[in-house]
């Protein structure tokens, strides 16, 4: 990969140095734009790009410009004459221009907007006004809308005329004079239809739409659910204002999954590839979480501090606290992950909270039983082979306690605590995401840390309560 | 949502009870298949489905069958006559049939295969033979391949004839007589071209392909990278054997992201919606991880057990162990998450391991410094306001130690340990995914637990080493 990129880079730069136009053309005709753009990573010599744009027809450069880094785009725009800029923009779609503009300094932006043809500028401005992460911000305003009373022949004729300026001709939106959508036609249906059929006869009426203000995650879920390649975006009066195509949705899906992954693992959202993210940014993404989690541990630290006398008397108790806290954190995290993901994928409807809790209660009871029984055996094993040394503990016990009784007692103490821990951690881990959603906080942000904190508090309290009230008495301390 | 589904269910079942064919037709013409299928969730009366398939034209039932549950599909197949089954299959694509077959008992499978027309059966059998999660297993064999010397007019003619039997006509694969792909044409280019142009003149030569044995994750990355809607799948001799379309890729992307999310949070892969997964399956997805993580803790338990005498002498040491272990686990987890995700998205090429390690070293040094300094202050604060009570600890110290000196010493001990922990956890968390990949284990499976285990061991060792060798001596114990 790396090797190929370097070879390609050399080939391109050589060809440009030698003014070898046919070689540059051949490269653009046979190699995807993104591979070419990536091989030129770091090149910011305007002359290189000017030669390319002058030599290669726009049919092949296509989205080459949008694949470059924003620094390179800036270099090119600054080097372009106004005429060249107009030509470049004429071959771009409004949503791509918006993406580029959002990364540019203000003076470049205003130069771009000035160079845009009037109707394109209107589209760009419209898109710039929608809130980030809404359907409006990802849609394009260049779609093909045809009147319902057209014949198939006329429709195909219109598509040949206008089709080059729209983002997709594969989904055609049939509308009335008031911009109300009446139906949708896939291009293949049009191709298979007879010339004199009327659009309203062959269009599909079982279509779905989304609102301009819908969250992009909702849009992605609509695409997945209905297996769409394009979706009409309507305003609050139900009039079509744009469309979203599946290539944009693929990006949204990856973005949203990355967000869930990052937040569930206590990092801030990762929006750039790892190697391209500066060291300082990575530190900023990670450190606040580490510090916040440490501050949240104030409660468990406080509880542990309060039981110092118990631990001083019977230090073996402290051997098991990390094990208990980790198990609780893991079980809670598992539940939170499942529920947060299901919320993201919009699997739940109203009233499902109770169903989830009832299910979690049954799961937790089973998990708790299995974990408690396993732990009982496992700890006996650890104490028998000497991983956990009960020798010191024996010395602090009243005479008359047999070593085997002490081992059984300790294993039982930890097992009973774990049973409580499993129940609490699953119920808390399952419930918190719903509350987070209710108070409109992203469930992935706070649920993990909060679950761990709550579970730690309850686990440690249960552990020392059981020790003081039941087990220490049984051992006669 | 829930409400709407119930109303629709009632409307459908009422219409069928009253043999109201026109109402059923209207429903299928105006409501998406998946919404109808979901509203009939749990209905397994064959008569209902027989009425639907008899009444509604296949144009509208389309993928209705594939949206039903496998129980319902089985019911329908068992109720269908052979003739009806043949008709249903004739309207399905090979890859959908394969998906259905994989869920059915053997007798139903053989009935389906028997009813398939010969060439469809051949396709289905081919697909069934590819390993799961490979390009071969997700591709469809029904694509449109045209010869390179055709004119545009002839090509459009052929598309009208053959197009209905292929999965997509939006991407047309141009090939020679030996099934070598020579280029790709998008349907819109064909529509915009002149009638007498030759395919080889207008086709794009800058296309990419994938191999039948490529992992589906790789396929998804190709789609994302090149913004494709269809991709040719070639065999080892570079001949085209099928295609993959973007709607299948959306499912793959969601599936792979879910896998990363599950494994990074120590659950087995979640492949079904939460509410549809039986209690017992959830237990099975979660419990093995909890138990495995507990078994892995054997090392830290052993270390803690070995320091019981130190803890008995100076119990306050045990107050900070969970804090240290958690911070290490969190920092390691953050790094692992970033690296695993970048590996999934194929951001790294050969030789990037060293770049990652060098970057992590710098990140870790910064993170370590910030966390250590913060913790020093934070612990002093906790000890000052009494969250951590140093009173007991003072009693076990030789006379002459001032309380403030002890507090400073403890804060310094924990801070120094944390600095070590941060460096180790980030380096281990960053390196392990690469090793996992090298030995061909899914990095998401083992890296989290293994990182935590290694970091726990080093953290606890550093903590007690620093205590015994430096700090306890300074305090004169």
XYZ file of N, CA and C in Angstrom, chain B residues 334-472:
417
model
N -8.725 3.027 26.765
C -8.829 4.125 25.794
C -7.905 3.880 24.609
N -6.672 3.517 24.902
C -5.706 3.307 23.829
C -6.123 2.142 22.947
N -6.490 1.021 23.598
C -6.908 -0.148 22.841
C -8.074 0.195 21.924
N -9.056 0.936 22.448
C -10.218 1.301 21.647
C -9.801 2.059 20.395
N -8.941 3.060 20.583
C -8.488 3.851 19.430
C -7.783 2.978 18.391
N -6.876 2.144 18.867
C -6.068 1.360 17.933
C -6.896 0.271 17.260
N -7.744 -0.414 18.041
C -8.593 -1.466 17.465
C -9.481 -0.882 16.377
N -10.039 0.288 16.663
C -10.940 0.911 15.695
C -10.188 1.309 14.420
N -8.994 1.839 14.610
C -8.207 2.233 13.446
C -7.808 1.014 12.622
N -7.540 -0.103 13.304
C -7.231 -1.336 12.572
C -8.470 -1.786 11.793
N -9.636 -1.747 12.434
C -10.887 -2.127 11.760
C -11.111 -1.292 10.515
N -10.835 -0.005 10.612
C -11.083 0.888 9.484
C -9.885 0.925 8.533
N -8.962 -0.016 8.767
C -7.781 -0.161 7.909
C -7.027 1.143 7.695
N -6.788 1.855 8.798
C -6.054 3.115 8.682
C -4.545 2.893 8.646
N -4.094 1.713 9.093
C -2.650 1.497 9.194
C -2.112 0.704 8.011
N -0.902 1.029 7.596
C -0.214 0.181 6.634
C 1.019 -0.394 7.329
N 1.754 -1.191 6.575
C 2.946 -1.816 7.146
C 3.914 -0.762 7.666
N 4.559 -1.047 8.772
C 5.551 -0.113 9.281
C 4.956 0.960 10.169
N 3.611 0.996 10.254
C 2.994 2.017 11.093
C 3.103 1.685 12.580
N 3.446 0.430 12.906
C 3.532 0.043 14.315
C 4.496 0.954 15.070
N 5.662 1.185 14.451
C 6.654 2.031 15.125
C 6.146 3.455 15.304
N 5.448 3.962 14.259
C 4.918 5.320 14.362
C 3.907 5.412 15.497
N 3.075 4.344 15.633
C 2.066 4.339 16.691
C 2.743 4.336 18.060
N 3.773 3.496 18.204
C 4.436 3.400 19.504
C 5.099 4.720 19.892
N 5.721 5.358 18.916
C 6.393 6.628 19.174
C 5.365 7.698 19.576
N 4.221 7.661 18.886
C 3.153 8.605 19.215
C 2.610 8.325 20.619
N 2.403 7.032 20.909
C 1.848 6.670 22.215
C 2.798 7.050 23.345
N 4.099 6.928 23.083
C 5.071 7.275 24.111
C 4.938 8.760 24.467
N 4.777 9.579 23.437
C 4.636 11.013 23.705
C 3.308 11.319 24.389
N 2.233 10.674 23.878
C 0.923 10.872 24.510
C 0.990 10.424 25.966
N 1.593 9.238 26.193
C 1.622 8.662 27.532
C 2.391 9.556 28.493
N 3.507 10.115 28.033
C 4.305 10.976 28.901
C 3.486 12.190 29.325
N 2.775 12.773 28.358
C 1.941 13.934 28.680
C 0.801 13.554 29.620
N 0.091 12.467 29.256
C -1.029 12.017 30.082
C -0.527 11.712 31.488
N 0.590 11.000 31.565
C 1.141 10.628 32.867
C 1.439 11.848 33.719
N 2.042 12.859 33.105
C 2.372 14.062 33.876
C 1.121 14.749 34.389
N 0.163 14.960 33.485
C -1.058 15.659 33.890
C -1.772 14.877 34.990
N -1.923 13.564 34.788
C -2.655 12.752 35.763
C -1.923 12.738 37.107
N -0.588 12.623 37.070
C 0.175 12.576 38.322
C 0.031 13.880 39.102
N 0.164 14.992 38.388
C 0.067 16.290 39.074
C -1.343 16.478 39.644
N -2.343 16.173 38.835
C -3.716 16.319 39.311
C -3.949 15.460 40.551
N -3.508 14.200 40.456
C -3.770 13.266 41.552
C -3.104 13.724 42.846
N -1.902 14.243 42.723
C -1.196 14.740 43.909
C -2.074 15.768 44.644
N -2.584 16.710 43.892
C -3.440 17.734 44.497
C -4.755 17.160 45.009
N -5.330 16.289 44.203
C -6.638 15.732 44.526
C -6.577 14.904 45.815
N -5.517 14.102 45.969
C -5.417 13.265 47.167
C -5.164 14.121 48.416
N -4.350 15.146 48.238
C -4.135 16.050 49.382
C -5.474 16.644 49.818
N -6.274 17.019 48.822
C -7.605 17.559 49.096
C -8.468 16.522 49.828
N -8.484 15.286 49.308
C -9.304 14.234 49.928
C -8.865 13.967 51.374
N -7.545 13.980 51.598
C -7.055 13.712 52.946
C -7.331 14.883 53.877
N -7.323 16.090 53.310
C -7.558 17.274 54.137
C -9.016 17.355 54.590
N -9.953 17.086 53.674
C -11.363 17.198 54.079
C -11.853 15.913 54.737
N -11.006 14.904 54.847
C -11.388 13.731 55.621
C -12.051 12.600 54.849
N -12.102 12.729 53.512
C -12.614 11.606 52.713
C -11.696 10.406 52.959
N -10.396 10.660 52.955
C -9.437 9.636 53.352
C -8.910 10.032 54.737
N -9.136 9.133 55.666
C -8.785 9.430 57.061
C -7.390 8.881 57.367
N -6.437 9.776 57.672
C -5.074 9.308 57.940
C -4.827 9.093 59.430
N -5.866 9.263 60.238
C -5.726 9.130 61.700
C -5.179 7.767 62.104
N -5.833 6.697 61.592
C -5.377 5.340 61.931
C -3.932 5.121 61.511
N -3.629 5.636 60.303
C -2.283 5.435 59.770
C -1.244 6.069 60.688
N -1.565 7.245 61.207
C -0.607 7.952 62.077
C -0.201 7.107 63.294
N -1.201 6.370 63.836
C -0.926 5.591 65.041
C 0.127 4.516 64.826
N 0.235 4.047 63.584
C 1.189 2.979 63.321
C 2.561 3.492 62.905
N 2.720 4.822 62.887
C 4.000 5.376 62.455
C 4.873 5.706 63.670
N 6.181 5.662 63.482
C 7.086 6.065 64.568
C 6.785 7.521 64.948
N 6.938 7.837 66.212
C 6.692 9.199 66.674
C 7.665 10.138 65.975
N 7.184 11.316 65.652
C 8.068 12.282 64.998
C 7.610 12.616 63.592
N 6.767 11.746 62.980
C 6.228 12.049 61.664
C 5.065 13.031 61.821
N 5.105 14.150 61.100
C 3.987 15.082 61.186
C 2.889 14.620 60.221
N 1.641 14.945 60.525
C 0.519 14.501 59.696
C 0.660 15.047 58.279
N 1.118 16.284 58.179
C 1.223 16.863 56.838
C 2.284 16.143 56.009
N 3.369 15.735 56.642
C 4.414 14.995 55.915
C 3.865 13.664 55.411
N 3.083 12.985 56.255
C 2.504 11.706 55.858
C 1.559 11.886 54.668
N 0.758 12.931 54.724
C -0.164 13.192 53.618
C 0.605 13.449 52.320
N 1.648 14.256 52.413
C 2.451 14.548 51.219
C 3.087 13.271 50.672
N 3.586 12.446 51.581
C 4.222 11.192 51.187
C 3.228 10.279 50.455
N 2.039 10.135 51.044
C 1.031 9.251 50.430
C 0.627 9.761 49.048
N 0.373 11.071 48.953
C -0.023 11.639 47.658
C 1.098 11.425 46.633
N 2.338 11.587 47.075
C 3.464 11.396 46.162
C 3.581 9.941 45.726
N 3.368 9.023 46.668
C 3.444 7.596 46.349
C 2.437 7.229 45.257
N 1.188 7.639 45.459
C 0.147 7.302 44.480
C 0.420 7.999 43.143
N 0.845 9.249 43.175
C 1.112 9.990 41.937
C 2.233 9.349 41.124
N 3.328 9.006 41.814
C 4.442 8.374 41.097
C 4.001 7.060 40.469
N 3.252 6.274 41.243
C 2.762 5.006 40.707
C 1.900 5.256 39.467
N 1.027 6.258 39.557
C 0.130 6.545 38.432
C 0.902 6.950 37.185
N 1.991 7.679 37.369
C 2.791 8.063 36.211
C 3.284 6.805 35.484
N 3.829 5.868 36.278
C 4.276 4.594 35.699
C 3.098 3.886 35.020
N 1.966 3.844 35.732
C 0.774 3.158 35.222
C 0.336 3.713 33.870
N 0.319 5.030 33.754
C -0.153 5.648 32.513
C 0.764 5.276 31.340
N 2.072 5.344 31.572
C 3.012 4.998 30.505
C 2.814 3.544 30.082
N 2.799 2.664 31.070
C 2.682 1.233 30.766
C 1.353 0.934 30.082
N 0.262 1.485 30.634
C -1.048 1.107 30.109
C -1.213 1.579 28.672
N -0.721 2.756 28.347
C -0.889 3.236 26.975
C -0.004 2.455 26.006
N 1.208 2.136 26.434
C 2.080 1.377 25.525
C 1.553 -0.041 25.320
N 1.151 -0.685 26.409
C 0.617 -2.047 26.283
C -0.698 -2.020 25.507
N -1.571 -1.085 25.861
C -2.867 -0.977 25.178
C -2.712 -0.673 23.695
N -1.657 0.011 23.329
C -1.433 0.324 21.926
C -0.744 -0.793 21.169
N 0.112 -1.551 21.880
C 0.895 -2.586 21.196
C 0.106 -3.885 21.000
N -0.676 -4.263 22.021
C -1.351 -5.562 21.951
C -2.222 -5.757 20.708
N -3.010 -4.757 20.289
C -3.826 -4.980 19.090
C -2.994 -5.377 17.875
N -1.790 -4.822 17.749
C -0.949 -5.182 16.608
C -0.493 -6.646 16.703
N -0.131 -7.065 17.939
C 0.278 -8.458 18.102
C -0.891 -9.398 17.830
N -2.072 -9.008 18.336
C -3.259 -9.838 18.103
C -3.475 -10.018 16.605
N -3.338 -8.919 15.883
C -3.557 -8.988 14.449
C -2.506 -9.881 13.788
N -1.276 -9.753 14.283
C -0.175 -10.539 13.721
C -0.429 -12.033 13.884
N -0.931 -12.429 15.076
C -1.204 -13.856 15.277
C -2.633 -14.193 14.875
N -3.253 -13.275 14.098
C -4.554 -13.509 13.483
C -5.689 -13.801 14.484
N -5.684 -13.050 15.600
C -6.819 -13.088 16.520
C -7.491 -11.728 16.399
N -8.814 -11.673 16.464
C -9.507 -10.394 16.409
C -9.002 -9.516 17.561
N -8.368 -8.360 17.231
C -7.774 -7.530 18.290
C -8.790 -7.138 19.357
N -10.060 -6.988 18.971
C -11.047 -6.521 19.936
C -11.322 -7.567 21.014
N -11.066 -8.843 20.717
C -11.441 -9.903 21.665
C -10.582 -9.886 22.919
N -9.262 -9.878 22.739
C -8.400 -10.172 23.876
C -7.667 -8.966 24.442
N -7.621 -7.862 23.669
C -6.725 -6.777 24.075
C -7.154 -6.096 25.355
N -8.470 -5.811 25.494
C -8.931 -5.140 26.712
C -8.534 -5.921 27.954
N -9.001 -7.185 28.080
C -8.693 -7.969 29.274
C -7.193 -8.144 29.504
N -6.458 -8.419 28.430
C -5.027 -8.668 28.594
C -4.296 -7.401 29.029
N -4.691 -6.266 28.450
C -4.085 -4.999 28.857
C -4.318 -4.766 30.345
N -5.585 -4.902 30.776
C -5.910 -4.669 32.176
C -5.071 -5.562 33.076
N -4.959 -6.849 32.704
C -4.210 -7.779 33.539
C -2.748 -7.352 33.671
N -2.121 -7.097 32.513
C -0.710 -6.691 32.533
C -0.505 -5.402 33.317
N -1.406 -4.445 33.076
C -1.264 -3.149 33.746
C -1.464 -3.305 35.256
N -2.442 -4.123 35.645
C -2.669 -4.368 37.077
C -1.401 -4.911 37.743
N -0.797 -5.895 37.090
C 0.402 -6.515 37.673
C 1.503 -5.474 37.864
N 1.740 -4.692 36.809
C 2.834 -3.715 36.886
C 2.508 -2.601 37.875
N 1.245 -2.158 37.856
C 0.847 -1.079 38.769
C 1.031 -1.499 40.221
N 0.493 -2.674 40.584
C 0.581 -3.110 41.980
C 2.037 -3.336 42.385
N 2.831 -3.916 41.477
C 4.241 -4.138 41.788
C 4.946 -2.807 42.027
N 4.686 -1.846 41.128
C 5.329 -0.539 41.269
C 4.915 0.119 42.584
N 3.628 0.007 42.902
C 3.080 0.640 44.099
C 3.782 0.117 45.353
N 3.812 -1.204 45.495
C 4.391 -1.774 46.708
C 5.917 -1.666 46.705
N 6.524 -1.715 45.508
C 7.974 -1.536 45.426
C 8.357 -0.134 45.905
N 7.650 0.856 45.368
C 7.929 2.242 45.768
C 7.690 2.425 47.273
N 6.621 1.797 47.767
C 6.305 1.908 49.189
C 7.430 1.326 50.049
N 7.806 0.087 49.730
C 8.775 -0.606 50.577
C 10.168 0.008 50.445
N 10.581 0.295 49.203
C 11.955 0.729 48.977
C 12.183 2.211 49.247
N 11.143 3.015 49.024
C 11.359 4.458 49.155
C 10.554 5.077 50.304
N 9.223 4.990 50.173
C 8.382 5.795 51.060
C 8.336 5.275 52.494
N 8.285 3.939 52.663
C 8.225 3.448 54.046
C 9.541 3.766 54.768
